[in-house]
Amino acid sequence: MNVRDGEEVAGLLMKEGYALADSPESADVLLFNTCSVREHAEDRVWSNVGALRELKTRRPELVIGILGCMAQHHQETVFKRMPHVDFVAGPASLYDVPELIETIQEERRPQLAVARRRRPEFQQVAYHAGATSAFVTIMEGCDKFCTYCIIPFTRGREVSRPADQVVAEVEDVVRQGFKEVMLLGQNVNSYGRRRLDGPPTTFPELLRRVNAVPGLERIRFITSHPHDADEAMFMAMREAEHVCEHLHLPVQSGSDAVLARMRRDYTAEEYLGKIARLRRLVPEIALSTDVIVGFPGETEEDFEATRRLLDTARFDFAFMFHYSPRPLAKCSQWADDVPADVKHRRLQALMALQERIGRERDQAWVGRTVEVLVEGPSPKNAVEWTGRARDSRHVVFPGGPGLTGRIVTVQVREIRGHTLIGEVIG
């Protein structure tokens, strides 16, 4: 979501005559598009923005803005902590950024834009930073209110973009030459429940409509909530030939007690049942997940339940983090009672387990062929090119000019880290 937000702001500024700068020193405007999901992400923003004090002193005309969820979360606190920042704009105010910059340049006083209102409409912005894949927003906000999450407070309540608008933007990016789209939402499975206008459309129905767009080769989407991932979506993934064989389905914990405190609305058994059903319908599916370690009240028994779930689920990829309380989230009112060293030990154990499982699942691809959308030359080796398989695995192979944007077949010869190494055939 943040990447697409950044593209939208960049597109709006390009319409006003701006161009992307090569470095902070050469820029007239510096924007930080931020996330508040985890404390570490905010810490990096504070550090990076703080490092600009000297540059702002030398170039007082430079405009510095903080955008996104962190802006919505901290609001006036940003100016108190970083007085060299010129404006703060929350997710609902991103379309106002060009006007905010103009006001600052004219009046030279800080601007705060953190309206809780919904965006009046989903605007279609032509700029896409990727060379082969385009992000397309299908909805904003979230109604789940998981106890560890502040997204409903920073991005607002859920609202879906009309299906006709989504399809029109997909058609537009295909005309621009993109072969792949990534459909974006905080919980795509609830698409259509609260919409701006237009006839009701479910997410599986939207997948089928996007799948029918001429010239489109691949469809990805993120993120799904396990409670709402259902048979209809699984069948759409099976039957819509352009939907890629990858699903990111955050489990967060394998303990029913922890899941209940998180307000996730499913049990470990229900989660495992759903992914087992999906694997029967789509045998080549790759599954990825998120896990939070050390949630308030997590016992050794809870941790072992998570370890067992990972061992049973055998995810292809997993993103794991230790718990950190987020202000506004319900669980910030609870004691952070799992000691830091225990969180670290548990996290390291789960990461080691997933590393083994991931390597085993990667190794199963050696000797097989994969369809790869070529992204471009490798930044690490001038003679190698990179791309993504349909299941989202990273693939590297010898290549040459003219391959970017093409779909090629690669024979996998070996695994390097978690990257498939091979050769183009045919």
Short mmCIF file of C-alpha atoms in Angstrom, two decimals:
data_model
loop_
_atom_site.label_atom_id
_atom_site.label_comp_id
_atom_site.label_asym_id
_atom_site.label_seq_id
_atom_site.Cartn_x
_atom_site.Cartn_y
_atom_site.Cartn_z
CA MET A 1 0.00 0.00 0.00
CA ASN A 2 2.78 2.44 0.89
CA VAL A 3 4.56 1.89 -2.40
CA ARG A 4 1.41 2.73 -4.36
CA ASP A 5 0.76 5.76 -2.14
CA GLY A 6 4.24 6.98 -3.03
CA GLU A 7 3.59 6.42 -6.73
CA GLU A 8 0.34 8.39 -6.51
CA VAL A 9 2.05 11.36 -4.86
CA ALA A 10 4.92 11.21 -7.36
CA GLY A 11 2.42 11.13 -10.22
CA LEU A 12 0.55 14.15 -8.87
CA LEU A 13 3.78 16.13 -8.53
CA MET A 14 4.93 15.15 -12.02
CA LYS A 15 1.70 16.62 -13.38
CA GLU A 16 2.76 19.86 -11.68
CA GLY A 17 6.13 19.83 -13.45
CA TYR A 18 8.29 18.05 -10.88
CA ALA A 19 10.75 15.28 -11.75
CA LEU A 20 12.39 12.64 -9.56
CA ALA A 21 15.67 13.87 -8.05
CA ASP A 22 18.88 11.88 -8.02
CA SER A 23 19.77 12.68 -4.39
CA PRO A 24 18.55 14.65 -1.36
CA GLU A 25 21.14 17.32 -2.08
CA SER A 26 19.70 18.03 -5.54
CA ALA A 27 16.03 17.88 -4.50
CA ASP A 28 13.63 20.78 -4.02
CA VAL A 29 11.18 18.57 -2.12
CA LEU A 30 11.96 15.57 0.11
CA LEU A 31 9.05 13.31 1.07
CA PHE A 32 9.05 10.42 3.52
CA ASN A 33 6.19 8.00 2.91
CA THR A 34 5.87 6.21 6.23
CA CYS A 35 4.48 3.15 8.00
CA SER A 36 3.43 2.78 11.64
CA VAL A 37 2.77 -0.94 11.76
CA ARG A 38 6.00 -1.60 13.67
CA GLU A 39 8.09 0.55 15.96
CA HIS A 40 11.29 -0.18 14.06
CA ALA A 41 9.87 1.39 10.89
CA GLU A 42 9.13 4.62 12.76
CA ASP A 43 12.57 4.64 14.39
CA ARG A 44 14.21 4.57 10.95
CA VAL A 45 12.10 7.52 9.79
CA TRP A 46 13.00 9.60 12.85
CA SER A 47 16.67 8.82 12.22
CA ASN A 48 16.58 9.61 8.49
CA VAL A 49 14.60 12.81 8.91
CA GLY A 50 16.82 13.93 11.77
CA ALA A 51 19.86 13.52 9.53
CA LEU A 52 18.48 16.27 7.26
CA ARG A 53 18.78 19.09 9.81
CA GLU A 54 22.11 20.28 8.46
CA LEU A 55 20.89 20.18 4.85
CA LYS A 56 17.77 22.16 5.78
CA THR A 57 19.95 24.76 7.52
CA ARG A 58 22.05 25.17 4.39
CA ARG A 59 19.02 25.16 2.10
CA PRO A 60 16.05 26.65 3.97
CA GLU A 61 13.98 26.66 0.76
CA LEU A 62 14.03 22.83 0.75
CA VAL A 63 10.55 21.44 1.54
CA ILE A 64 10.48 18.35 3.78
CA GLY A 65 7.25 16.39 4.25
CA ILE A 66 6.21 13.36 6.29
CA LEU A 67 3.41 11.34 4.66
CA GLY A 68 1.31 8.32 5.51
CA CYS A 69 0.41 6.42 8.65
CA MET A 70 3.20 7.78 10.85
CA ALA A 71 2.06 11.30 9.97
CA GLN A 72 -1.52 10.44 10.92
CA HIS A 73 -0.34 8.81 14.12
CA HIS A 74 2.01 11.51 15.45
CA GLN A 75 0.52 14.65 13.85
CA GLU A 76 1.79 17.81 15.67
CA THR A 77 4.38 15.75 17.54
CA VAL A 78 6.40 15.58 14.32
CA PHE A 79 6.93 19.36 14.34
CA LYS A 80 7.92 19.32 18.01
CA ARG A 81 10.43 16.54 17.51
CA MET A 82 11.63 17.61 14.04
CA PRO A 83 11.12 21.39 13.66
CA HIS A 84 12.83 21.36 10.26
CA VAL A 85 9.87 19.38 8.81
CA ASP A 86 7.56 21.60 6.74
CA PHE A 87 4.39 19.53 6.49
CA VAL A 88 2.67 16.41 7.74
CA ALA A 89 0.02 14.64 5.63
CA GLY A 90 -1.93 11.52 6.60
CA PRO A 91 -3.17 8.83 4.20
CA ALA A 92 -6.46 10.65 3.56
CA SER A 93 -4.62 13.83 2.54
CA LEU A 94 -2.07 12.52 0.05
CA TYR A 95 -3.90 14.05 -2.90
CA ASP A 96 -3.43 17.44 -1.20
CA VAL A 97 0.38 17.25 -1.27
CA PRO A 98 0.92 19.52 -4.33
CA GLU A 99 -1.26 22.21 -2.74
CA LEU A 100 0.53 21.84 0.61
CA ILE A 101 3.92 22.31 -1.05
CA GLU A 102 2.69 25.40 -2.89
CA THR A 103 1.33 26.88 0.35
CA ILE A 104 4.62 26.28 2.15
CA GLN A 105 6.61 27.88 -0.65
CA GLU A 106 4.36 30.95 -0.50
CA GLU A 107 3.78 31.31 3.24
CA ARG A 108 6.79 29.57 4.80
CA ARG A 109 4.87 28.08 7.73
CA PRO A 110 4.29 24.43 8.69
CA GLN A 111 1.20 22.68 7.36
CA LEU A 112 -0.73 19.87 9.06
CA ALA A 113 -3.14 17.76 6.97
CA VAL A 114 -4.38 14.72 8.86
CA ALA A 115 -8.09 14.69 8.04
CA ARG A 116 -9.93 11.56 9.10
CA ARG A 117 -12.34 11.91 6.19
CA ARG A 118 -12.26 9.35 3.44
CA ARG A 119 -10.77 10.32 0.14
CA PRO A 120 -13.61 11.71 -1.97
CA GLU A 121 -12.66 9.30 -4.75
CA PHE A 122 -9.99 6.88 -5.85
CA GLN A 123 -7.93 8.80 -8.37
CA GLN A 124 -6.16 7.05 -11.22
CA VAL A 125 -2.57 8.27 -11.37
CA ALA A 126 -0.52 7.30 -14.40
CA TYR A 127 2.89 6.98 -12.71
CA HIS A 128 4.13 3.48 -11.85
CA ALA A 129 7.69 3.04 -10.59
CA GLY A 130 8.12 -0.60 -11.63
CA ALA A 131 9.26 -1.72 -15.06
CA THR A 132 7.10 -4.82 -15.33
CA SER A 133 4.48 -4.83 -12.55
CA ALA A 134 1.95 -2.14 -11.63
CA PHE A 135 0.21 -1.61 -8.30
CA VAL A 136 -3.56 -1.05 -8.47
CA THR A 137 -5.45 -0.05 -5.32
CA ILE A 138 -8.82 -1.78 -4.94
CA MET A 139 -9.73 -0.62 -1.42
CA GLU A 140 -8.57 1.46 1.53
CA GLY A 141 -8.76 1.10 5.29
CA CYS A 142 -9.63 -1.84 7.52
CA ASP A 143 -12.55 -2.84 9.76
CA LYS A 144 -10.88 -5.74 11.57
CA PHE A 145 -9.40 -3.88 14.59
CA CYS A 146 -6.90 -6.59 15.50
CA THR A 147 -5.69 -5.68 18.97
CA TYR A 148 -2.05 -5.17 17.90
CA CYS A 149 -2.78 -3.05 14.81
CA ILE A 150 -3.30 0.69 14.34
CA ILE A 151 -4.22 0.66 10.65
CA PRO A 152 -7.95 1.34 11.27
CA PHE A 153 -6.88 4.42 13.24
CA THR A 154 -4.39 5.72 10.67
CA ARG A 155 -6.03 4.69 7.38
CA GLY A 156 -9.63 4.74 8.52
CA ARG A 157 -12.52 2.39 7.99
CA GLU A 158 -12.76 0.10 5.02
CA VAL A 159 -14.06 1.37 1.68
CA SER A 160 -13.89 -0.40 -1.68
CA ARG A 161 -13.17 1.16 -5.03
CA PRO A 162 -15.85 0.57 -7.70
CA ALA A 163 -15.03 -2.50 -9.77
CA ASP A 164 -15.39 -0.59 -13.04
CA GLN A 165 -12.66 1.82 -11.89
CA VAL A 166 -10.36 -1.04 -10.95
CA VAL A 167 -10.82 -2.76 -14.30
CA ALA A 168 -10.34 0.53 -16.17
CA GLU A 169 -7.02 1.15 -14.42
CA VAL A 170 -5.86 -2.39 -15.13
CA GLU A 171 -6.72 -1.88 -18.80
CA ASP A 172 -4.75 1.37 -18.74
CA VAL A 173 -1.59 -0.15 -17.24
CA VAL A 174 -1.74 -2.98 -19.79
CA ARG A 175 -1.84 -0.34 -22.55
CA GLN A 176 1.27 1.18 -20.96
CA GLY A 177 3.04 -2.15 -21.42
CA PHE A 178 2.74 -3.74 -17.98
CA LYS A 179 2.10 -7.48 -17.99
CA GLU A 180 1.44 -7.90 -14.28
CA VAL A 181 -0.73 -6.11 -11.73
CA MET A 182 -0.70 -6.29 -7.95
CA LEU A 183 -4.16 -5.63 -6.50
CA LEU A 184 -3.81 -3.83 -3.17
CA GLY A 185 -5.94 -3.70 -0.04
CA GLN A 186 -5.52 -4.11 3.70
CA ASN A 187 -7.92 -7.08 3.50
CA VAL A 188 -8.79 -7.83 -0.10
CA ASN A 189 -11.13 -10.64 0.94
CA SER A 190 -13.63 -8.10 2.28
CA TYR A 191 -13.63 -6.13 -0.97
CA GLY A 192 -17.10 -4.90 -1.89
CA ARG A 193 -18.66 -4.90 1.55
CA ARG A 194 -18.44 -1.12 1.92
CA ARG A 195 -18.14 0.65 -1.42
CA LEU A 196 -18.30 4.17 -2.79
CA ASP A 197 -20.78 3.39 -5.55
CA GLY A 198 -21.56 0.92 -8.30
CA PRO A 199 -23.09 -2.56 -8.11
CA PRO A 200 -21.89 -4.95 -5.38
CA THR A 201 -18.89 -7.04 -6.41
CA THR A 202 -17.07 -9.64 -4.33
CA PHE A 203 -13.31 -10.15 -4.47
CA PRO A 204 -13.57 -13.46 -6.38
CA GLU A 205 -15.82 -11.71 -8.91
CA LEU A 206 -13.29 -8.88 -9.22
CA LEU A 207 -10.49 -11.40 -9.81
CA ARG A 208 -12.46 -12.93 -12.67
CA ARG A 209 -13.16 -9.52 -14.22
CA VAL A 210 -9.51 -8.49 -14.04
CA ASN A 211 -8.49 -11.89 -15.40
CA ALA A 212 -10.52 -11.14 -18.54
CA VAL A 213 -8.56 -7.95 -19.38
CA PRO A 214 -6.89 -8.55 -22.78
CA GLY A 215 -3.10 -8.52 -22.71
CA LEU A 216 -2.74 -9.05 -18.97
CA GLU A 217 -0.47 -11.97 -18.13
CA ARG A 218 -0.32 -12.05 -14.34
CA ILE A 219 -2.43 -11.05 -11.34
CA ARG A 220 -1.16 -10.85 -7.78
CA PHE A 221 -2.92 -9.49 -4.70
CA ILE A 222 -2.19 -8.59 -1.11
CA THR A 223 -3.19 -8.83 1.74
CA SER A 224 -5.71 -11.52 2.70
CA HIS A 225 -7.23 -12.17 6.14
CA PRO A 226 -7.57 -15.86 7.06
CA HIS A 227 -11.07 -15.39 8.50
CA ASP A 228 -12.37 -14.12 5.15
CA ALA A 229 -10.32 -16.33 2.80
CA ASP A 230 -12.96 -18.72 1.51
CA GLU A 231 -13.84 -21.36 -1.05
CA ALA A 232 -15.02 -18.77 -3.56
CA MET A 233 -11.62 -17.06 -3.55
CA PHE A 234 -9.79 -20.38 -3.76
CA MET A 235 -11.90 -21.42 -6.75
CA ALA A 236 -11.23 -18.09 -8.48
CA MET A 237 -7.50 -18.63 -7.93
CA ARG A 238 -7.81 -22.10 -9.45
CA GLU A 239 -9.91 -21.11 -12.46
CA ALA A 240 -8.59 -17.64 -13.40
CA GLU A 241 -5.48 -18.56 -15.38
CA HIS A 242 -3.66 -15.27 -14.87
CA VAL A 243 -3.88 -15.33 -11.06
CA CYS A 244 -0.43 -16.29 -9.79
CA GLU A 245 0.14 -19.27 -7.53
CA HIS A 246 1.04 -17.32 -4.42
CA LEU A 247 -1.02 -16.34 -1.38
CA HIS A 248 0.17 -14.23 1.54
CA LEU A 249 -2.02 -15.27 4.47
CA PRO A 250 -0.79 -13.86 7.80
CA VAL A 251 -1.35 -16.36 10.62
CA GLN A 252 0.37 -14.26 13.36
CA SER A 253 0.33 -17.11 15.93
CA GLY A 254 -0.35 -20.82 16.21
CA SER A 255 -1.90 -20.52 19.66
CA ASP A 256 -5.68 -20.25 19.88
CA ALA A 257 -5.37 -18.31 23.13
CA VAL A 258 -3.06 -15.74 21.53
CA LEU A 259 -5.19 -15.55 18.38
CA ALA A 260 -8.22 -14.80 20.54
CA ARG A 261 -6.35 -11.99 22.35
CA MET A 262 -5.28 -10.66 18.96
CA ARG A 263 -8.94 -10.71 17.85
CA ARG A 264 -8.11 -12.65 14.72
CA ASP A 265 -11.42 -14.58 14.58
CA TYR A 266 -10.03 -17.98 13.60
CA THR A 267 -8.32 -20.92 15.28
CA ALA A 268 -5.10 -22.64 14.28
CA GLU A 269 -7.11 -25.65 13.16
CA GLU A 270 -9.34 -23.49 10.96
CA TYR A 271 -6.29 -21.82 9.42
CA LEU A 272 -4.60 -25.13 8.65
CA GLY A 273 -7.84 -26.46 7.19
CA LYS A 274 -8.08 -23.54 4.80
CA ILE A 275 -4.53 -23.83 3.48
CA ALA A 276 -4.94 -27.60 3.12
CA ARG A 277 -8.04 -27.00 1.00
CA LEU A 278 -6.23 -24.39 -1.11
CA ARG A 279 -3.32 -26.76 -1.71
CA ARG A 280 -5.72 -29.42 -2.94
CA LEU A 281 -7.28 -26.96 -5.37
CA VAL A 282 -4.02 -25.25 -6.44
CA PRO A 283 -1.21 -27.80 -5.94
CA GLU A 284 1.56 -25.41 -7.04
CA ILE A 285 0.52 -22.67 -4.60
CA ALA A 286 3.27 -20.97 -2.60
CA LEU A 287 2.19 -19.73 0.82
CA SER A 288 3.73 -16.93 2.83
CA THR A 289 2.76 -15.59 6.23
CA ASP A 290 3.47 -13.16 9.06
CA VAL A 291 4.21 -14.18 12.66
CA ILE A 292 4.35 -12.03 15.79
CA VAL A 293 6.50 -13.48 18.58
CA GLY A 294 6.15 -12.49 22.23
CA PHE A 295 2.62 -11.09 22.15
CA PRO A 296 1.37 -10.10 25.65
CA GLY A 297 0.62 -13.20 27.66
CA GLU A 298 2.40 -15.59 25.27
CA THR A 299 3.52 -18.63 27.25
CA GLU A 300 5.99 -21.35 26.32
CA GLU A 301 2.99 -23.51 25.48
CA ASP A 302 1.67 -20.79 23.14
CA PHE A 303 5.08 -20.50 21.51
CA GLU A 304 5.29 -24.27 20.99
CA ALA A 305 1.85 -24.16 19.34
CA THR A 306 3.21 -21.61 16.87
CA ARG A 307 6.26 -23.77 16.24
CA ARG A 308 4.00 -26.77 15.55
CA LEU A 309 1.85 -24.75 13.16
CA LEU A 310 4.90 -23.63 11.16
CA ASP A 311 6.14 -27.22 11.02
CA THR A 312 2.74 -28.39 9.79
CA ALA A 313 1.97 -25.54 7.38
CA ARG A 314 5.42 -25.57 5.74
CA PHE A 315 5.31 -22.05 4.39
CA ASP A 316 7.48 -21.08 1.45
CA PHE A 317 8.27 -17.69 2.99
CA ALA A 318 7.57 -16.13 6.38
CA PHE A 319 8.04 -12.66 7.82
CA MET A 320 8.59 -12.81 11.57
CA PHE A 321 8.83 -10.03 14.13
CA HIS A 322 8.93 -9.72 17.88
CA TYR A 323 6.01 -7.87 19.41
CA SER A 324 6.29 -4.15 20.12
CA PRO A 325 3.32 -2.17 21.51
CA ARG A 326 1.79 0.43 19.20
CA PRO A 327 -0.03 3.41 20.72
CA LEU A 328 -3.75 3.47 19.81
CA ALA A 329 -3.84 -0.31 19.41
CA LYS A 330 -5.89 -2.13 22.05
CA CYS A 331 -2.98 -4.23 23.27
CA SER A 332 -0.94 -1.11 24.12
CA GLN A 333 -3.06 -1.03 27.29
CA TRP A 334 -1.75 -4.44 28.31
CA ALA A 335 1.53 -5.29 30.00
CA ASP A 336 4.33 -6.12 27.58
CA ASP A 337 5.11 -9.08 29.81
CA VAL A 338 7.32 -11.31 27.66
CA PRO A 339 10.96 -10.41 28.46
CA ALA A 340 13.10 -9.16 25.57
CA ASP A 341 15.53 -12.08 25.83
CA VAL A 342 12.65 -14.56 25.66
CA LYS A 343 11.23 -12.82 22.59
CA HIS A 344 14.65 -12.97 20.97
CA ARG A 345 15.10 -16.68 21.75
CA ARG A 346 11.68 -17.59 20.43
CA LEU A 347 12.12 -15.50 17.30
CA GLN A 348 15.49 -17.07 16.52
CA ALA A 349 14.03 -20.56 16.98
CA LEU A 350 11.15 -19.88 14.59
CA MET A 351 13.44 -18.26 12.04
CA ALA A 352 15.76 -21.29 12.12
CA LEU A 353 12.80 -23.62 11.63
CA GLN A 354 11.43 -21.60 8.73
CA GLU A 355 14.88 -21.33 7.16
CA ARG A 356 15.07 -25.13 7.05
CA ILE A 357 11.54 -25.50 5.68
CA GLY A 358 12.08 -22.77 3.10
CA ARG A 359 15.28 -24.38 1.84
CA GLU A 360 13.57 -27.75 1.51
CA ARG A 361 10.72 -26.23 -0.48
CA ASP A 362 13.15 -24.27 -2.66
CA GLN A 363 15.22 -27.39 -3.34
CA ALA A 364 12.16 -29.12 -4.77
CA TRP A 365 12.41 -26.78 -7.78
CA VAL A 366 15.86 -27.99 -8.89
CA GLY A 367 15.54 -29.70 -12.27
CA ARG A 368 12.13 -28.20 -12.97
CA THR A 369 11.14 -25.32 -15.24
CA VAL A 370 9.54 -22.07 -14.11
CA GLU A 371 7.82 -19.27 -16.00
CA VAL A 372 9.64 -16.01 -15.20
CA LEU A 373 8.63 -12.40 -15.79
CA VAL A 374 11.98 -10.70 -16.41
CA GLU A 375 12.51 -7.60 -14.26
CA GLY A 376 15.92 -6.58 -15.56
CA PRO A 377 19.67 -7.03 -15.11
CA SER A 378 20.90 -8.20 -11.73
CA PRO A 379 22.37 -5.41 -9.58
CA LYS A 380 24.96 -7.90 -8.34
CA ASN A 381 26.24 -9.36 -11.62
CA ALA A 382 26.30 -7.70 -15.04
CA VAL A 383 25.85 -10.96 -16.93
CA GLU A 384 22.88 -12.18 -14.89
CA TRP A 385 19.24 -11.15 -15.18
CA THR A 386 16.49 -11.45 -12.61
CA GLY A 387 12.78 -12.00 -12.49
CA ARG A 388 9.92 -13.53 -10.56
CA ALA A 389 8.33 -16.92 -10.97
CA ARG A 390 4.55 -17.12 -10.78
CA ASP A 391 4.82 -18.26 -7.16
CA SER A 392 6.87 -15.11 -6.36
CA ARG A 393 10.24 -16.84 -6.08
CA HIS A 394 13.24 -14.82 -7.18
CA VAL A 395 14.97 -16.32 -10.24
CA VAL A 396 18.42 -15.44 -11.65
CA PHE A 397 19.75 -16.57 -15.03
CA PRO A 398 22.22 -15.51 -17.78
CA GLY A 399 20.56 -12.97 -20.05
CA GLY A 400 21.01 -9.98 -22.29
CA PRO A 401 19.44 -6.78 -23.63
CA GLY A 402 15.79 -6.83 -24.59
CA LEU A 403 14.62 -9.31 -21.97
CA THR A 404 13.02 -6.86 -19.52
CA GLY A 405 9.26 -7.31 -19.49
CA ARG A 406 9.36 -10.60 -21.37
CA ILE A 407 8.09 -13.88 -19.98
CA VAL A 408 10.65 -16.66 -20.39
CA THR A 409 10.98 -20.29 -19.33
CA VAL A 410 13.91 -21.04 -17.03
CA GLN A 411 15.33 -24.46 -16.18
CA VAL A 412 16.33 -24.39 -12.50
CA ARG A 413 19.86 -25.75 -11.96
CA GLU A 414 20.58 -24.88 -8.34
CA ILE A 415 19.53 -22.84 -5.31
CA ARG A 416 21.59 -19.90 -4.05
CA GLY A 417 20.28 -18.72 -0.70
CA HIS A 418 16.56 -18.67 -1.48
CA THR A 419 17.08 -17.70 -5.13
CA LEU A 420 16.50 -20.11 -8.01
CA ILE A 421 19.46 -20.19 -10.42
CA GLY A 422 18.93 -21.45 -13.94
CA GLU A 423 19.09 -20.99 -17.70
CA VAL A 424 16.56 -19.77 -20.25
CA ILE A 425 15.32 -22.58 -22.48
CA GLY A 426 13.23 -22.59 -25.65
#
